[in-house]
Coordinates of C-alpha atoms and ligand atoms in Angstrom, one line a residue:
M201 CA -33.9 -34.2 4.3
R202 CA -31.0 -34.7 2.0
L203 CA -30.9 -31.1 1.1
S204 CA -30.3 -29.7 4.6
S205 CA -27.1 -31.7 5.4
Q206 CA -25.7 -31.0 1.9
V207 CA -26.5 -27.3 1.5
Y208 CA -25.3 -26.0 4.9
N209 CA -21.6 -25.3 5.4
R210 CA -20.7 -25.7 1.8
P211 CA -18.5 -23.1 0.1
I212 CA -20.3 -21.0 -2.5
A213 CA -19.2 -22.3 -5.9
D214 CA -18.9 -18.8 -7.4
A215 CA -15.8 -17.1 -5.9
A216 CA -16.6 -13.9 -7.9
L217 CA -19.7 -13.2 -5.6
I218 CA -19.0 -10.5 -3.1
A219 CA -21.1 -8.7 -0.5
C220 CA -20.5 -4.9 -0.3
P221 CA -18.8 -4.3 3.1
Q222 CA -20.8 -1.0 3.5
C223 CA -24.3 -1.8 2.3
D224 CA -24.3 -5.6 2.1
L225 CA -25.4 -5.7 -1.5
L226 CA -24.5 -9.1 -3.1
Q227 CA -22.9 -8.7 -6.5
R228 CA -20.6 -10.4 -8.9
L229 CA -17.1 -8.9 -9.5
P230 CA -16.2 -8.3 -13.2
E231 CA -12.7 -9.1 -14.6
L232 CA -10.7 -6.0 -14.1
A233 CA -7.7 -4.6 -16.0
P234 CA -4.6 -3.7 -13.8
G235 CA -5.2 -0.4 -12.1
A236 CA -9.0 -0.5 -12.6
S237 CA -11.4 -0.7 -9.7
A238 CA -15.0 -2.0 -9.2
R239 CA -17.5 0.0 -7.2
C240 CA -20.8 -0.9 -5.5
P241 CA -23.7 0.2 -7.8
R242 CA -25.8 1.1 -4.7
C243 CA -23.4 3.0 -2.3
D244 CA -20.4 3.7 -4.5
K245 CA -17.9 2.0 -2.1
E246 CA -14.8 0.7 -3.8
L247 CA -15.1 -3.1 -3.7
W248 CA -11.8 -4.1 -5.3
R249 CA -8.9 -2.5 -7.1
R250 CA -6.7 -4.7 -9.2
R251 CA -3.2 -3.3 -8.3
E252 CA -0.6 -3.0 -11.0
D253 CA 2.2 -5.5 -10.7
S254 CA 1.0 -6.1 -7.1
L255 CA 3.2 -9.0 -6.1
N256 CA 6.5 -7.6 -7.3
R257 CA 5.9 -4.1 -5.8
T258 CA 4.8 -5.6 -2.5
L259 CA 7.9 -7.8 -2.4
A260 CA 10.2 -4.8 -3.0
L261 CA 8.5 -2.7 -0.3
T262 CA 8.5 -5.7 2.1
L263 CA 12.2 -6.4 1.6
G264 CA 12.9 -2.7 2.2
A265 CA 10.8 -2.7 5.4
A266 CA 12.6 -5.9 6.6
L267 CA 15.9 -4.2 6.2
L268 CA 14.8 -1.0 7.9
Y269 CA 13.3 -3.0 10.7
V270 CA 16.6 -4.7 11.5
V271 CA 18.4 -1.4 11.4
A272 CA 15.8 0.3 13.6
N273 CA 16.1 -2.3 16.3
S274 CA 19.9 -2.4 16.4
V275 CA 20.9 1.2 16.5
P276 CA 20.1 3.7 19.4
M277 CA 16.7 5.5 19.2
L278 CA 17.2 8.2 21.8
G279 CA 20.1 9.7 23.7
L280 CA 19.9 11.9 26.8
T281 CA 22.5 14.1 28.4
I282 CA 21.8 15.3 31.9
V283 CA 24.5 17.2 33.9
G284 CA 27.3 15.6 32.0
R285 CA 25.9 12.0 32.1
A286 CA 24.9 10.5 28.8
A287 CA 22.7 7.5 28.1
S288 CA 21.2 6.1 25.0
T289 CA 18.7 3.3 24.3
T290 CA 17.2 1.2 21.6
V291 CA 13.5 0.4 21.2
I292 CA 13.9 -3.0 23.0
G293 CA 16.2 -1.3 25.6
G294 CA 13.4 1.2 26.3
A295 CA 10.9 -1.6 27.0
E296 CA 13.5 -3.2 29.3
H297 CA 13.9 0.1 31.2
L298 CA 10.1 0.3 31.6
W299 CA 10.0 -3.3 32.9
Q300 CA 12.7 -2.5 35.5
D301 CA 10.9 0.6 36.6
G302 CA 7.9 -1.5 37.5
Q303 CA 5.8 -0.7 34.4
Q304 CA 5.6 -4.3 33.3
L305 CA 2.2 -3.9 31.5
V306 CA 3.4 -0.9 29.5
A307 CA 6.7 -2.7 28.7
M308 CA 4.9 -5.7 27.3
L309 CA 2.6 -3.5 25.3
V310 CA 5.6 -1.6 23.8
L311 CA 7.3 -4.9 23.0
L312 CA 4.1 -6.3 21.4
T313 CA 3.1 -3.3 19.3
A314 CA 6.5 -1.9 18.3
V315 CA 8.7 -5.0 18.1
I316 CA 6.8 -8.3 17.9
A317 CA 3.8 -7.3 15.8
P318 CA 5.7 -5.4 13.1
A319 CA 8.2 -8.3 12.8
L320 CA 5.2 -10.7 12.3
Q321 CA 3.6 -8.3 9.9
I322 CA 6.7 -8.0 7.7
G323 CA 7.6 -11.7 8.1
F324 CA 4.1 -12.9 7.2
M325 CA 3.9 -10.6 4.2
L326 CA 7.3 -11.7 2.9
A327 CA 6.3 -15.4 3.2
I328 CA 2.9 -14.8 1.6
V329 CA 4.4 -12.9 -1.4
L330 CA 7.3 -15.3 -1.9
G331 CA 4.9 -18.3 -1.6
A332 CA 2.4 -16.7 -4.0
H333 CA 5.3 -16.2 -6.5
R334 CA 5.6 -19.9 -6.9
E335 CA 3.8 -21.7 -9.7
R336 CA 1.7 -23.7 -7.2
P337 CA 1.4 -21.6 -4.0
P338 CA 1.7 -23.9 -1.0
R339 CA -1.3 -24.3 1.4
W340 CA 0.4 -22.4 4.3
V341 CA 0.1 -19.2 2.2
G342 CA -3.6 -19.3 2.8
T343 CA -3.1 -19.8 6.5
L344 CA -0.8 -16.9 6.8
L345 CA -3.1 -14.7 4.7
R346 CA -5.9 -15.5 7.1
H347 CA -3.9 -14.4 10.1
H348 CA -2.1 -11.4 8.5
P349 CA -4.8 -8.8 9.3
A350 CA -4.3 -9.5 13.1
T351 CA -0.6 -8.7 12.9
R352 CA -1.5 -5.5 11.1
T353 CA -4.0 -4.5 13.8
W354 CA -1.4 -4.8 16.5
S355 CA 1.5 -3.2 14.7
M356 CA 1.5 0.3 15.9
I357 CA 4.9 1.9 15.3
E358 CA 3.3 5.2 14.3
V359 CA 1.5 5.4 17.7
M360 CA 4.8 4.8 19.5
M361 CA 6.5 7.5 17.3
L362 CA 3.8 10.0 18.3
G363 CA 4.3 9.1 22.0
V364 CA 8.1 9.5 21.6
L365 CA 7.6 13.0 20.1
V366 CA 5.4 14.1 22.9
A367 CA 7.9 12.8 25.5
L368 CA 10.7 14.5 23.6
V369 CA 9.0 17.9 23.8
K370 CA 8.3 17.4 27.5
I371 CA 11.8 16.4 28.6
A372 CA 13.6 18.9 26.4
D373 CA 13.4 21.4 29.3
Y374 CA 15.3 19.1 31.6
A375 CA 17.8 17.4 29.5
T376 CA 19.6 17.5 26.1
V377 CA 17.9 15.0 23.8
I378 CA 19.9 13.5 21.0
P379 CA 17.6 11.9 18.4
G380 CA 19.1 8.5 17.4
M381 CA 19.4 7.0 14.0
A382 CA 16.6 4.6 14.7
L383 CA 14.1 7.4 15.2
F384 CA 14.5 8.5 11.5
V385 CA 14.6 4.9 10.3
L386 CA 11.4 4.2 12.1
W387 CA 9.6 7.2 10.4
V388 CA 10.6 5.9 7.0
L389 CA 9.5 2.4 8.1
V390 CA 6.0 3.7 9.0
F391 CA 5.6 4.9 5.4
L392 CA 7.1 1.8 3.9
L393 CA 4.6 -0.4 5.9
A394 CA 1.7 1.8 4.7
G395 CA 3.0 1.4 1.1
M396 CA 3.4 -2.3 1.5
Q397 CA -0.2 -2.7 2.6
A398 CA -1.5 -0.4 -0.1
S399 CA 0.2 -2.3 -2.9
F400 CA -0.8 -5.7 -1.7
D401 CA -3.8 -7.3 -3.4
S402 CA -5.0 -10.2 -1.2
R403 CA -7.7 -11.1 -3.7
E404 CA -5.0 -11.8 -6.3
V405 CA -3.2 -14.1 -3.9
W406 CA -6.4 -15.9 -3.0
E407 CA -7.1 -16.4 -6.7
R408 CA -3.7 -18.0 -7.1
I409 CA -4.2 -20.3 -4.1
Q410 CA -7.6 -21.4 -5.3
W411 CA -6.3 -22.0 -8.8
A412 CA -3.5 -24.2 -7.4
Q413 CA -5.4 -26.3 -4.9
G414 CA -8.9 -25.1 -4.1
G415 CA -10.6 -26.7 -7.1
A416 CA -9.1 -30.1 -6.5
R417 CA -9.9 -30.0 -2.7
R418 CA -13.5 -28.9 -3.3
D419 CA -14.1 -31.7 -5.8
S420 CA -12.8 -34.3 -3.4
A421 CA -14.9 -33.0 -0.6
R422 CA -18.0 -33.1 -2.8
D423 CA -17.2 -36.7 -3.7
R424 CA -16.8 -37.7 -0.1
M425 CA -20.2 -36.0 0.7
A426 CA -21.9 -37.8 -2.2
A427 CA -20.4 -41.2 -1.1
G428 CA -21.6 -40.6 2.5
T429 CA -25.2 -39.8 1.7
S430 CA -25.9 -42.4 -1.0
Ligands
LIG1217 ZN1 -22.6 -0.9 -1.3

């Protein structure tokens, strides 16, 4: 009787245990040197790669991405000249035009996937890396780390860029298209964001968080549980 209430919903004491995401084999991760990776013995899937100097590299790439993001949203993305009339627009301006044209749903999707989600993705990553740099990472680093994958899923600048390219080719027959500064900045941003994700090692940050606070919290929870059942 005592077992069932105590065993369920308790975190596994061994944080090195990992289930292979491909074949579900449960195994223990070894200590890895920077740059080395661990593979599943059954299906050869890479389970974890310890990135070299992950926190500093990610911080540098994230700062670069933040700078480019600000530039990309403050300078024109596209200009058009039709029979002597010229007009140019930014990313947010484009969404605004869509809204006014009665395409509210598309306007909201553009705003979410090309403006809001990338801002959250960069902002969360910056906060996580800066928080993890501290000697005792604060608790909110874990909360942000848990929600960061969602911002990554919705951040789709590259999809918007492909759409813009297709549109450019189609309207080139009817109007003179002037590619704006933001178009080039956004292409660089796409690669910076990919680099930022590739250099980031979430396991390393989790380890730092657990080291700073996880042990103490787990002990106190265990004490509470023991006091409640005795
Ligand atoms: Zn496997």
